[in-house]
Coordinates of C-alpha atoms in Angstrom, one line a residue:
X288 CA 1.8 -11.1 -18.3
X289 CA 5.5 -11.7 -17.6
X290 CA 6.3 -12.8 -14.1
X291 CA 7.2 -10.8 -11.7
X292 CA 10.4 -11.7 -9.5
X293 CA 10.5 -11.1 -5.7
X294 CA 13.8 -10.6 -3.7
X295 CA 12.1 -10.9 -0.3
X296 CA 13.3 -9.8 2.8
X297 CA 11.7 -9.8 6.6
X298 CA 9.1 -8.3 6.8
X299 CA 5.3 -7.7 5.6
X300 CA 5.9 -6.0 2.8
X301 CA 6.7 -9.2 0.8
X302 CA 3.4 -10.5 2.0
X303 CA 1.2 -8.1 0.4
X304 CA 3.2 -8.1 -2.9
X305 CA 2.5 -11.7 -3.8
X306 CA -1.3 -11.3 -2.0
X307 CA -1.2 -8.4 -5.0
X308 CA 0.0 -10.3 -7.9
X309 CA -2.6 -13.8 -6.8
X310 CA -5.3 -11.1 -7.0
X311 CA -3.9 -9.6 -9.7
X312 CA -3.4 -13.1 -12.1
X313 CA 0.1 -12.0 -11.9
X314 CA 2.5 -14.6 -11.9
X315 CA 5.3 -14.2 -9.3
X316 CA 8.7 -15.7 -8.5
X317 CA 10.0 -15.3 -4.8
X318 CA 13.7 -15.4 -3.7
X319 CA 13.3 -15.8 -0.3
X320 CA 16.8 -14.2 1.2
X321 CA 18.4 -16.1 4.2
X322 CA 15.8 -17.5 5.9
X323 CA 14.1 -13.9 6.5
X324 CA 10.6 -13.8 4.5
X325 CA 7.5 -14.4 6.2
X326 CA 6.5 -17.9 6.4
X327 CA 3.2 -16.9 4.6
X328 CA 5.3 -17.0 1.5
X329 CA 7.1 -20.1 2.4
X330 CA 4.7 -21.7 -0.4
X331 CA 5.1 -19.2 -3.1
X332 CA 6.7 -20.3 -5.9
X333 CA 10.7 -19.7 -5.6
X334 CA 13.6 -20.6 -3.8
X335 CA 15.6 -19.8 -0.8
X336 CA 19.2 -18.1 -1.4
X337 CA 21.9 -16.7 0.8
X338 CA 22.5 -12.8 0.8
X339 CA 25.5 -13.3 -1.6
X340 CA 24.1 -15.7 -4.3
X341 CA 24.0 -13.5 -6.7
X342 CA 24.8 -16.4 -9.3
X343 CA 22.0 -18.6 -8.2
X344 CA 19.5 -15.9 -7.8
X345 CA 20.2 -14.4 -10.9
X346 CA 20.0 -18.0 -12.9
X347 CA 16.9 -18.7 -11.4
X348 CA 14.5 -15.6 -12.3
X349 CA 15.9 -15.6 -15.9
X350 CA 15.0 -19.4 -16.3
X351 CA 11.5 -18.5 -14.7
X352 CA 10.8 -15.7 -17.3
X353 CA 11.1 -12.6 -14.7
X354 CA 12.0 -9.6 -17.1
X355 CA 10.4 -7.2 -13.8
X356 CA 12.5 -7.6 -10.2
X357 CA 11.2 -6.3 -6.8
X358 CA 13.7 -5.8 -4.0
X359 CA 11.0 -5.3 -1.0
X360 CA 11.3 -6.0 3.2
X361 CA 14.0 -5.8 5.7
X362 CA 17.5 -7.0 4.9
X363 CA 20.0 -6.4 7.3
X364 CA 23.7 -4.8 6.9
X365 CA 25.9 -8.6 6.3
X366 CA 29.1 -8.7 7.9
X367 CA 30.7 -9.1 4.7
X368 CA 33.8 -11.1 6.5
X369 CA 31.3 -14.1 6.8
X370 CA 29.5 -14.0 4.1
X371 CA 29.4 -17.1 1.5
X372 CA 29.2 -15.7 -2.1
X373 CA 28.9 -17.3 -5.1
X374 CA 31.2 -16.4 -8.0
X375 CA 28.8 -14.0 -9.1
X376 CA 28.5 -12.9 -5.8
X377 CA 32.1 -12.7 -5.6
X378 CA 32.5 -9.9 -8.5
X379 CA 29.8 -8.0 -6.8
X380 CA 31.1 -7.9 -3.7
X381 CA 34.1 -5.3 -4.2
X382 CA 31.5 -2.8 -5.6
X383 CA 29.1 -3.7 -2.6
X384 CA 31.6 -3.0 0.2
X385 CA 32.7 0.4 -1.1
X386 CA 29.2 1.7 -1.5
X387 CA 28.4 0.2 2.0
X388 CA 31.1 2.6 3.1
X389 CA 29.6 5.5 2.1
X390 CA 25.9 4.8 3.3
X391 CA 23.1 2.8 3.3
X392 CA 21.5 4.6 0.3
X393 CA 24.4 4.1 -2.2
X394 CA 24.7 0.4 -0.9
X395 CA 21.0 0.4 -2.3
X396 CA 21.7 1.8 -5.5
X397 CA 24.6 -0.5 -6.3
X398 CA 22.6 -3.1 -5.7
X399 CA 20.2 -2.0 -8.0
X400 CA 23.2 -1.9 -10.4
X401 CA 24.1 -5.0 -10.2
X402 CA 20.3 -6.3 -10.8
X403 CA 20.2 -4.2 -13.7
X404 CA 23.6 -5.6 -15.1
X405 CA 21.7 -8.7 -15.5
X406 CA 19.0 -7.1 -17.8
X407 CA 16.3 -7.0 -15.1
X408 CA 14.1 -3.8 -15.0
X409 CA 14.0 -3.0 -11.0
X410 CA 9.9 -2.2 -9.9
X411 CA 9.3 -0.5 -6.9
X412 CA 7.0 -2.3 -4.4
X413 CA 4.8 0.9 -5.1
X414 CA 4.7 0.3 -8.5
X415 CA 3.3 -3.4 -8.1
X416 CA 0.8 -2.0 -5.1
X417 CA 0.3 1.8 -5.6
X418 CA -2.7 1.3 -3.2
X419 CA 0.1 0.7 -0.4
X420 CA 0.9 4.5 0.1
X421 CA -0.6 6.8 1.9
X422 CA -2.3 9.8 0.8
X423 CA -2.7 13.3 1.9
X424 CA -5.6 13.4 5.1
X425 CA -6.4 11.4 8.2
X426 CA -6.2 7.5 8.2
X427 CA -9.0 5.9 10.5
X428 CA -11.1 8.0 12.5
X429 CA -8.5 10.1 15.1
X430 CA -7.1 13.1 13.5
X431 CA -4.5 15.4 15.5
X432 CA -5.4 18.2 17.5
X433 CA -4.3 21.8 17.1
X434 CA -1.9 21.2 19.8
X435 CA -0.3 18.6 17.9
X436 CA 0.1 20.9 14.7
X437 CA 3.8 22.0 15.5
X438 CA 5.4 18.9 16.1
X439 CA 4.2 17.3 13.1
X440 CA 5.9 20.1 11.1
X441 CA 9.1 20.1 13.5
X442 CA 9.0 16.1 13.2
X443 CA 8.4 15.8 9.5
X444 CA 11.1 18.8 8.8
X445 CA 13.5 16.7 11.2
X446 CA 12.7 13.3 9.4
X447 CA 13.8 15.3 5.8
X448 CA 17.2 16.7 6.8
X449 CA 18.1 13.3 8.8
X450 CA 17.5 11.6 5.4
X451 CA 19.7 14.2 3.7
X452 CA 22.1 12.8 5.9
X453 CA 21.3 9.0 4.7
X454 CA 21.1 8.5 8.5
X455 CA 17.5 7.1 8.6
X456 CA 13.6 8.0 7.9
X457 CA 12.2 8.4 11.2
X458 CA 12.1 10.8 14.2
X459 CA 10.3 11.4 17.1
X460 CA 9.2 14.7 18.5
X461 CA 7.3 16.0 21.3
X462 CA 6.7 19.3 23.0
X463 CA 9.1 20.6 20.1
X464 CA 12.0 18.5 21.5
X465 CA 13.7 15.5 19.3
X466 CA 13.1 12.6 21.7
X467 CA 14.8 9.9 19.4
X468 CA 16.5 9.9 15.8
X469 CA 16.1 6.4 13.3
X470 CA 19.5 4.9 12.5
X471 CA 20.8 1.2 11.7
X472 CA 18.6 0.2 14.9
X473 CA 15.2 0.5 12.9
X474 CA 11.8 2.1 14.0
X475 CA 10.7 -0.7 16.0
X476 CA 14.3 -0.7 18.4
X477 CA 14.1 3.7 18.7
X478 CA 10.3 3.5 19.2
X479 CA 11.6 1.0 22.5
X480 CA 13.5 3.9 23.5
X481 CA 11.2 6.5 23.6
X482 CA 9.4 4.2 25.7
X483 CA 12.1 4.5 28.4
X484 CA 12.1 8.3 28.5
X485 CA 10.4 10.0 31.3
X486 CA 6.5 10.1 30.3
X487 CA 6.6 14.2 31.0
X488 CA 8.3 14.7 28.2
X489 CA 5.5 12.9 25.6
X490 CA 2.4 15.0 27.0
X491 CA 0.9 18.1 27.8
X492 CA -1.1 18.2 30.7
X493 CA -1.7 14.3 30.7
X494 CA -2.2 14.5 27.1
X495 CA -0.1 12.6 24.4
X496 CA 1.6 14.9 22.5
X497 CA 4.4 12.9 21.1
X498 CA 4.7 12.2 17.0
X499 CA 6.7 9.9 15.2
X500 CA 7.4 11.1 11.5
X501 CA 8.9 9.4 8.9
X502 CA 10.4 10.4 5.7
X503 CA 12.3 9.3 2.6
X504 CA 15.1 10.5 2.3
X505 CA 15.2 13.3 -0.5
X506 CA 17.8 12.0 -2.8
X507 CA 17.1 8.1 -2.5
X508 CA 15.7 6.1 -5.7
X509 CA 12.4 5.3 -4.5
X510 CA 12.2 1.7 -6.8
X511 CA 13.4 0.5 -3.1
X512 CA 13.5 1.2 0.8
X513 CA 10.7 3.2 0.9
X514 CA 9.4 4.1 4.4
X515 CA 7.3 2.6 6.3
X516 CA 4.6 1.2 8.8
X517 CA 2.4 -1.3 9.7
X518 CA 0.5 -2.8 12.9
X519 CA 3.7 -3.2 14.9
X520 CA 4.5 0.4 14.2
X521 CA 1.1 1.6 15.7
X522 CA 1.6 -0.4 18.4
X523 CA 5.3 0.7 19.3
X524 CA 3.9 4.2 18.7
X525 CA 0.9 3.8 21.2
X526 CA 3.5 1.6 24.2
X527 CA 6.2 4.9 23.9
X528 CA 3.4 7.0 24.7
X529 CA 2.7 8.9 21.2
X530 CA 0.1 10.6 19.9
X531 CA 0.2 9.5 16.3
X532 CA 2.0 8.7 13.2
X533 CA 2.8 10.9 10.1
X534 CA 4.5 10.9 7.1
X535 CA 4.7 11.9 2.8
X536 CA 1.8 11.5 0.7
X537 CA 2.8 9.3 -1.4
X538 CA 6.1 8.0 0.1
X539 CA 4.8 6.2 3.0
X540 CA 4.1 2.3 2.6
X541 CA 1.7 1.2 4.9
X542 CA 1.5 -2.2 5.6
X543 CA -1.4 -4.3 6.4
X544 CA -3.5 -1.3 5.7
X545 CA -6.8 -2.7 7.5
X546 CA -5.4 -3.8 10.7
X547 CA -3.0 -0.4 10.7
X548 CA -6.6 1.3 10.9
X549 CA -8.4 -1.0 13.0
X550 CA -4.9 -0.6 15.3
X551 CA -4.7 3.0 15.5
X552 CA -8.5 3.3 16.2
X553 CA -8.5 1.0 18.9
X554 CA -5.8 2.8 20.4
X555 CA -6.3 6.5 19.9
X556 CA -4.1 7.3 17.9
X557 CA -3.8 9.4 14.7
X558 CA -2.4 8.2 11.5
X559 CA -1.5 11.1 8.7
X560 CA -0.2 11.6 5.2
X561 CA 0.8 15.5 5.0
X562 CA 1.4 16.5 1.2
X563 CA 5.6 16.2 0.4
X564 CA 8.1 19.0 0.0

């Protein structure tokens, strides 16, 4: 089986790829990006490599075999004044800043450009772990309420056209309002800000009523940056005040799919994958 090379960001995603391919006898190369992976893959086979090494990151997975490259976790925007490329990193960058300027998801695909430049067939981090989406029902044991019906739809509607925009993947609604929109601040930051909003607007005669929905965006290449949750999310969701979590069937990673359960049951709150446009 030819290995499998990781370009790991923050994040947990990361994590349960190379759990995957240990379980899986895969063998796995991880380029861990600027000090960002998880330390539980601080002993995986690889190296660590600045955001612009393109040279060194390259040279390494070809001499380790890697025909298959996964982009997976959390990198954030570089300031591109201060970055430190390589000279292969340097003939990428022109192409990188222009499709920076026009969004997030083409910055995404040139990236993916450039990997494929190098002969490298891009996976999605769905196609290494398909067990890592959700599917269509009620994950753990709470499932919404009739009164929760319409925001989901609002929410999930919302969380489409935002991505249409390339703004982000998540939104939160409650009582049909939009409490908060998803932009270069993440899920975790916006989820911080619901928290501050009067409590009156999250319930319904003392009861939560608040969702958070998230999305992918409709014209994104789903090889990479596909939404997401995991524990933290659950958590965020339940300190704002929400009353659950929804998003695609089949779109929506969820990380850490055990404790994501065993967190939303312990704290109320629902967790569902609705089937996708």
């Amino acid at each position: 089986m030819a290995r499998l090379g990781l370009i790991a960001g923050a994040g947990g995603l990361p994590v349960e790829i190379v759990r995957a391919c240990e379980v899986a006898e895969r063998p796995i190369f991880v380029v861990r990006l600027g000090g960002l992976a998880d330390p539980a893959i601080a002993e995986a086979r690889g190296i660590e490599a600045g955001v612009a090494e393109w040279g060194k990151v390259f040279a390494a997975l070809k001499k380790e075999g890697c025909e298959q490259v996964c982009f997976a976790g959390h990198v954030p925007r570089p300031d591109f004044a201060n970055l430190k490329p390589d000279m292969r990193g340097l003939a990428a960058l022109p192409g990188i800043i222009a499709a920076a300027r026009k969004g997030d998801d083409a910055l995404l695909r040139q990236i993916m450009h450039e990997i494929e430049r190098e002969g490298f067939v891009v996976e999605g981090a769905n196609d290494v772990l398909s067990s890592l989406t959700i599917s269509v029902g009620v994950l753990g044991k709470h499932a919404p309420a009739e009164r929760h019906a319409a925001d989901i739809e609002k929410a999930i509607r919302a969380a489409r056209a935002l991505g249409e925009q390339d703004i982000g993947q998540g939104v939160v609604v409650a009582n049909g309002l939009v409490l908060a929109v998803e932009a270069q601040e993440g899920t975790d930051a916006m989820l911080r800000r619901c928290a501050e909003l009067p409590a009156a607007l999250r319930s319904n005669g003392g009861e939560p009523v608040g969702v958070l929905a998230k999305a992918v965006k409709p014209n994104q290449d789903r090889r990479i940056d596909l939404p997401a949750i995991g524990p933290a999310t659950v958590m965020g969701a339940a300190r704002a005040g929400l009353a659950g979590i929804v998003g695609e069937a089949g779109s929506l990673l969820v990380i850490d799919r055990a404790a994501v359960i065993q967190t939303a049951d312990d704290l109320g709150l629902f967790v569902v994958g609705v089937a996708p446009a």
